[in-house]
PDB file of C-alpha atoms in Angstrom:
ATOM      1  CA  UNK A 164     -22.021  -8.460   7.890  1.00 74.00           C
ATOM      2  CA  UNK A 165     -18.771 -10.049   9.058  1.00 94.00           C
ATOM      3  CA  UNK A 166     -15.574  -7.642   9.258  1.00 97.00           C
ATOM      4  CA  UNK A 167     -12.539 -10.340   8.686  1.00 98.00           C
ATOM      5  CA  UNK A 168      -9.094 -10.020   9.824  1.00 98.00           C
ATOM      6  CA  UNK A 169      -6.538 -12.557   7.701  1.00 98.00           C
ATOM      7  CA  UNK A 170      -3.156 -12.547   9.256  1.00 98.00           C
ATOM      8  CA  UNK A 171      -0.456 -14.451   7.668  1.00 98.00           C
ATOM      9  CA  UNK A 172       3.172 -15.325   7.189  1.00 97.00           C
ATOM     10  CA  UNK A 173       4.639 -13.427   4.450  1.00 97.00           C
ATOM     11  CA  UNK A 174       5.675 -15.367   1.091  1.00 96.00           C
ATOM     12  CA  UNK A 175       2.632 -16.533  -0.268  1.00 96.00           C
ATOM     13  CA  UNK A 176       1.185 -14.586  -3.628  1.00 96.00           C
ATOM     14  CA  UNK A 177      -1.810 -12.772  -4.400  1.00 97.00           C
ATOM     15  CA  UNK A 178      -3.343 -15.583  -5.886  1.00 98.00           C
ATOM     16  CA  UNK A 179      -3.336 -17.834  -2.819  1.00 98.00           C
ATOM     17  CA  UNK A 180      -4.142 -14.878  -0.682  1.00 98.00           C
ATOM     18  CA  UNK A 181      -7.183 -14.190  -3.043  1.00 98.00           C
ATOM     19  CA  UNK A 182      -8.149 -17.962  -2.583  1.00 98.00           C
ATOM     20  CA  UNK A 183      -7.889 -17.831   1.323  1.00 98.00           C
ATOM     21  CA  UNK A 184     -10.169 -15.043   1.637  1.00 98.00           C
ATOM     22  CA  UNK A 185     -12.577 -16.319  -0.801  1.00 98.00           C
ATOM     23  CA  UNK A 186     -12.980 -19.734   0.302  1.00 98.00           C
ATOM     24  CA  UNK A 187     -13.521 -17.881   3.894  1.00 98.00           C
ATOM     25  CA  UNK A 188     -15.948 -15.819   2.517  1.00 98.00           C
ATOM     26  CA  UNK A 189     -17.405 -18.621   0.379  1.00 98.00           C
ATOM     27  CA  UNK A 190     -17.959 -19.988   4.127  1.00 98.00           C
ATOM     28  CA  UNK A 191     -19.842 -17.140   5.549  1.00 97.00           C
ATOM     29  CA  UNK A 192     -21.920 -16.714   2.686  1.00 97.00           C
ATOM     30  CA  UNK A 193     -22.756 -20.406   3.177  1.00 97.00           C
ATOM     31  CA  UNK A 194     -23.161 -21.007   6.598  1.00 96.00           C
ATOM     32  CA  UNK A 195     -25.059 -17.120   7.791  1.00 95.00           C
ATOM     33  CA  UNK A 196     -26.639 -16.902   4.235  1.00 92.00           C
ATOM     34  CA  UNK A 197     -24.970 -12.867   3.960  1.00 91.00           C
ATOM     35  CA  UNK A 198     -25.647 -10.941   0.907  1.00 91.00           C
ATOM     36  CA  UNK A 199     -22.652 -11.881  -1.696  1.00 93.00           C
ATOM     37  CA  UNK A 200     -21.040  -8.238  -1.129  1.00 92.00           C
ATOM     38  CA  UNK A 201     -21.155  -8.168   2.710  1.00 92.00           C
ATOM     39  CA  UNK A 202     -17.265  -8.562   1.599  1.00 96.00           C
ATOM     40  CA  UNK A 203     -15.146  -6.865   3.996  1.00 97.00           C
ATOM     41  CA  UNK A 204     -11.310  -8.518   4.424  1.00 98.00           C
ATOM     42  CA  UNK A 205      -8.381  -7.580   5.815  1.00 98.00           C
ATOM     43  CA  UNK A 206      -5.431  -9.417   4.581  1.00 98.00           C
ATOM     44  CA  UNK A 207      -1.985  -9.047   6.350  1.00 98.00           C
ATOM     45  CA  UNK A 208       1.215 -10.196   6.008  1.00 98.00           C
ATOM     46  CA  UNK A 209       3.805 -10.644   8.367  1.00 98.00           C
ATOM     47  CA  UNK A 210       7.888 -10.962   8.492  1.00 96.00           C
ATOM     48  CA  UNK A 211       9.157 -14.103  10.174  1.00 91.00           C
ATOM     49  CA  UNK A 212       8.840 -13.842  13.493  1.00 91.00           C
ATOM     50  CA  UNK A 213       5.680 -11.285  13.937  1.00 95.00           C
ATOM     51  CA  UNK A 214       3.335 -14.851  14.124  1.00 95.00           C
ATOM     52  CA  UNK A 215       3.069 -17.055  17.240  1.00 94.00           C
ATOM     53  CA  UNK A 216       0.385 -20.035  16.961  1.00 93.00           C
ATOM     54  CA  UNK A 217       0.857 -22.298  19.117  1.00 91.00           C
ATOM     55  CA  UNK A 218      -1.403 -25.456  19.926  1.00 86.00           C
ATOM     56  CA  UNK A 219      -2.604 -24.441  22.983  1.00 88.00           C
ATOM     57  CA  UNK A 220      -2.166 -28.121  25.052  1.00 90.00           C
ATOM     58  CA  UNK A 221      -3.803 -29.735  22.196  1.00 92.00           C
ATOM     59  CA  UNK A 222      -0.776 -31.525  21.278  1.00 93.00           C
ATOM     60  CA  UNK A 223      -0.125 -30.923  17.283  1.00 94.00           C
ATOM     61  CA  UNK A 224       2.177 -28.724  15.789  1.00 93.00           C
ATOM     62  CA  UNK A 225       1.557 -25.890  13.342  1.00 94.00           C
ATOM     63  CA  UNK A 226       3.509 -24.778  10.220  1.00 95.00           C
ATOM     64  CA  UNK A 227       4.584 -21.477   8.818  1.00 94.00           C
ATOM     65  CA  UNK A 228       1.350 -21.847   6.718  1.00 96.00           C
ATOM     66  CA  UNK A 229      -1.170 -20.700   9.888  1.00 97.00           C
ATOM     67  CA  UNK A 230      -4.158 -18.817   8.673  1.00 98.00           C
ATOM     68  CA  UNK A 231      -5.054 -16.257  11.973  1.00 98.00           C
ATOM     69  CA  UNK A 232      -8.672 -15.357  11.296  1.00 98.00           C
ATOM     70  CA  UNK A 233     -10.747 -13.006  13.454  1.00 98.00           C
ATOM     71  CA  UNK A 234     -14.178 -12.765  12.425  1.00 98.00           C
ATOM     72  CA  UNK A 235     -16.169  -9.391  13.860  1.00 97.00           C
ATOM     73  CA  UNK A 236     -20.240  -9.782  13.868  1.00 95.00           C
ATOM     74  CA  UNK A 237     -23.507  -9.174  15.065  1.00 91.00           C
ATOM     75  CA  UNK A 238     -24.311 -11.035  18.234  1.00 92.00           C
ATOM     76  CA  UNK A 239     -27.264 -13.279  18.013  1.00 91.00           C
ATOM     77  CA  UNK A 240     -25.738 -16.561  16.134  1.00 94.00           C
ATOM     78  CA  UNK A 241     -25.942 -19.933  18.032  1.00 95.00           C
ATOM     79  CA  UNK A 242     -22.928 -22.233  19.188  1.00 96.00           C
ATOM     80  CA  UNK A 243     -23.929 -24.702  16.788  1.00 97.00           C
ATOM     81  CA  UNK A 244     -24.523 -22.159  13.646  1.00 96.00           C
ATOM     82  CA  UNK A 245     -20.770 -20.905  15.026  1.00 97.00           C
ATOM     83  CA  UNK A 246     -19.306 -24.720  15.164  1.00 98.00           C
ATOM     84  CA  UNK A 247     -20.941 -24.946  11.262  1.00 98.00           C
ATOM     85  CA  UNK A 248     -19.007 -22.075  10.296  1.00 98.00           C
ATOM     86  CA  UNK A 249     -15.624 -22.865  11.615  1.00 98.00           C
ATOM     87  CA  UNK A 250     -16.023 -26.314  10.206  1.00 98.00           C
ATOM     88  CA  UNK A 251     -17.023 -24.931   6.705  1.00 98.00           C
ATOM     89  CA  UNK A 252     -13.787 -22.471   7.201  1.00 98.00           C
ATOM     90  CA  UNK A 253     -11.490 -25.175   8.015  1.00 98.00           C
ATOM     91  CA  UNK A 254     -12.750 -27.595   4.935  1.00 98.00           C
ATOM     92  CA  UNK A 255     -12.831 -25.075   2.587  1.00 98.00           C
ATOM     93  CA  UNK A 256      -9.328 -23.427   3.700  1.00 98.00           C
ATOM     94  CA  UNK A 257      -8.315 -27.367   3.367  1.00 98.00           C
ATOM     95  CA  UNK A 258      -9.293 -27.383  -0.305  1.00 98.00           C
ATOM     96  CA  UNK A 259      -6.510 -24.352  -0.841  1.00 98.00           C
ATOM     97  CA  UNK A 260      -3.617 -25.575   0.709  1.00 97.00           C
ATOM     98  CA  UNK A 261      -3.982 -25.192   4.448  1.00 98.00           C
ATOM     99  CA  UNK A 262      -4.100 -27.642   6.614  1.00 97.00           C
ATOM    100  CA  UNK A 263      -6.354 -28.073   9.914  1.00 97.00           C
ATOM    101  CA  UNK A 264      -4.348 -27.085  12.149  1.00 97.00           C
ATOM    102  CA  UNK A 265      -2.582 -24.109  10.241  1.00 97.00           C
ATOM    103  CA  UNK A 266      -6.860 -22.690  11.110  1.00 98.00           C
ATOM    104  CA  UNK A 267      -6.687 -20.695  13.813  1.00 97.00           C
ATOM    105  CA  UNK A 268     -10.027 -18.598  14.541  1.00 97.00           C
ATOM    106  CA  UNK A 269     -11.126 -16.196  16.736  1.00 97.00           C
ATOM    107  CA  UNK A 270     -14.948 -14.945  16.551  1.00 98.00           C
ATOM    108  CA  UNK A 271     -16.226 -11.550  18.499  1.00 97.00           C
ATOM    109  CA  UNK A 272     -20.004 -10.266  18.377  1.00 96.00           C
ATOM    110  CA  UNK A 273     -20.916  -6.955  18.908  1.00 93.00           C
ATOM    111  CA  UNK A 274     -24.559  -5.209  18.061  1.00 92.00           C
ATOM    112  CA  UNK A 275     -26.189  -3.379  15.860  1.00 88.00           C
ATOM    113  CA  UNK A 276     -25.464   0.022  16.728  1.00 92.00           C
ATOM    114  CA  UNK A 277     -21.734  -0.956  16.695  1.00 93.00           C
ATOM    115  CA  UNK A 278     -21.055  -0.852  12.804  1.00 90.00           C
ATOM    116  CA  UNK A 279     -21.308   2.476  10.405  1.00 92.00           C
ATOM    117  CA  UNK A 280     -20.778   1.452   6.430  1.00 90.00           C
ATOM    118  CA  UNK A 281     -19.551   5.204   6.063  1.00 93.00           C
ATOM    119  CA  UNK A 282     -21.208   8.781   6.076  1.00 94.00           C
ATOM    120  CA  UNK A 283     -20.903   8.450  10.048  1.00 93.00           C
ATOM    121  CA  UNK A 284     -24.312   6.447  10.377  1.00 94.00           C
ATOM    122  CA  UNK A 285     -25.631   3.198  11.811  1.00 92.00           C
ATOM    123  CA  UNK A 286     -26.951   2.229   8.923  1.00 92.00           C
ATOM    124  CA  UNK A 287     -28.486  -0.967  11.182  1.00 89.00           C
ATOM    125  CA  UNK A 288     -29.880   1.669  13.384  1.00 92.00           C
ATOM    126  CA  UNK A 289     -31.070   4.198  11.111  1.00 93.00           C
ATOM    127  CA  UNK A 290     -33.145   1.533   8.736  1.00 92.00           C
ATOM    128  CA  UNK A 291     -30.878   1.816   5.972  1.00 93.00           C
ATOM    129  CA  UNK A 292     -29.958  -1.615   6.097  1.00 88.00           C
ATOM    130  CA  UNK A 293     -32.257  -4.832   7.120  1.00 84.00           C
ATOM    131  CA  UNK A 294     -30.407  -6.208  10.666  1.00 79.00           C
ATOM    132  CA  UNK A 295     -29.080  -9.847   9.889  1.00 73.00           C
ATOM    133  CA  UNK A 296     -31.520 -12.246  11.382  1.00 66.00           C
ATOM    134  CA  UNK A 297     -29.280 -15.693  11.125  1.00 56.00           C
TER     135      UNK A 297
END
């Protein structure tokens, strides 16, 4: 069950905002094999300004289009199941509009006893959901 942060410029529509998180999601469900409704976005916009991307040494340049994804989960996934997923991100993001290197992705694990899906429970600790195993 990811938890995924979107952070973008402000100025595109709900439409292409809809597509970015889908085709990221579309990803996940993919790559980890997630239940279709372990759907959990965050989408924000931000003024001019509020955004700073660069390339990090790599030596390319990005656009006002960046795509800032962080991408909360259980611990336990490989590098190379993690190096599927970004590629699936970026080449599905790619099929919406956004180039490459507008895909900028951060990825944090954490455990089971570190999510509650409301009522103030573990639900991965208490049984009430199955613990991801990919």
């Amino acid at each position: 069950m990811p938890l995924v942060r979107i952070d973008v410029n402000a100025g595109r529509g709900p439409e292409e905002l809809a597509a970015i998180s889908r085709s990221i999601h579309d990803a996940i469900l993919a790559e980890y094999g997630i239940p279709e409704r372990d759907y959990f976005h965050i989408v924000t916009e931000h003024s001019e300004g509020q955004i700073y991307a660069q390339d990090a040494g790599l030596g390319f340049e990005r656009t006002s289009n960046v795509v800032m994804i962080q991408i909360f989960t259980q611990e336990g996934r490989s590098g190379e199941a993690k190096q599927s997923l970004f590629a699936a991100i970026a080449d599905r993001l790619g099929g919406v509009g956004v180039a490459g290197e507008d895909v900028f992705l951060g990825y944090v694990e954490n455990t089971a006893s570190d999510w509650s899906f409301g009522f103030g429970r573990a639900q991965y600790v208490t049984g009430e959901l199955a613990v991801p195993s990919k």
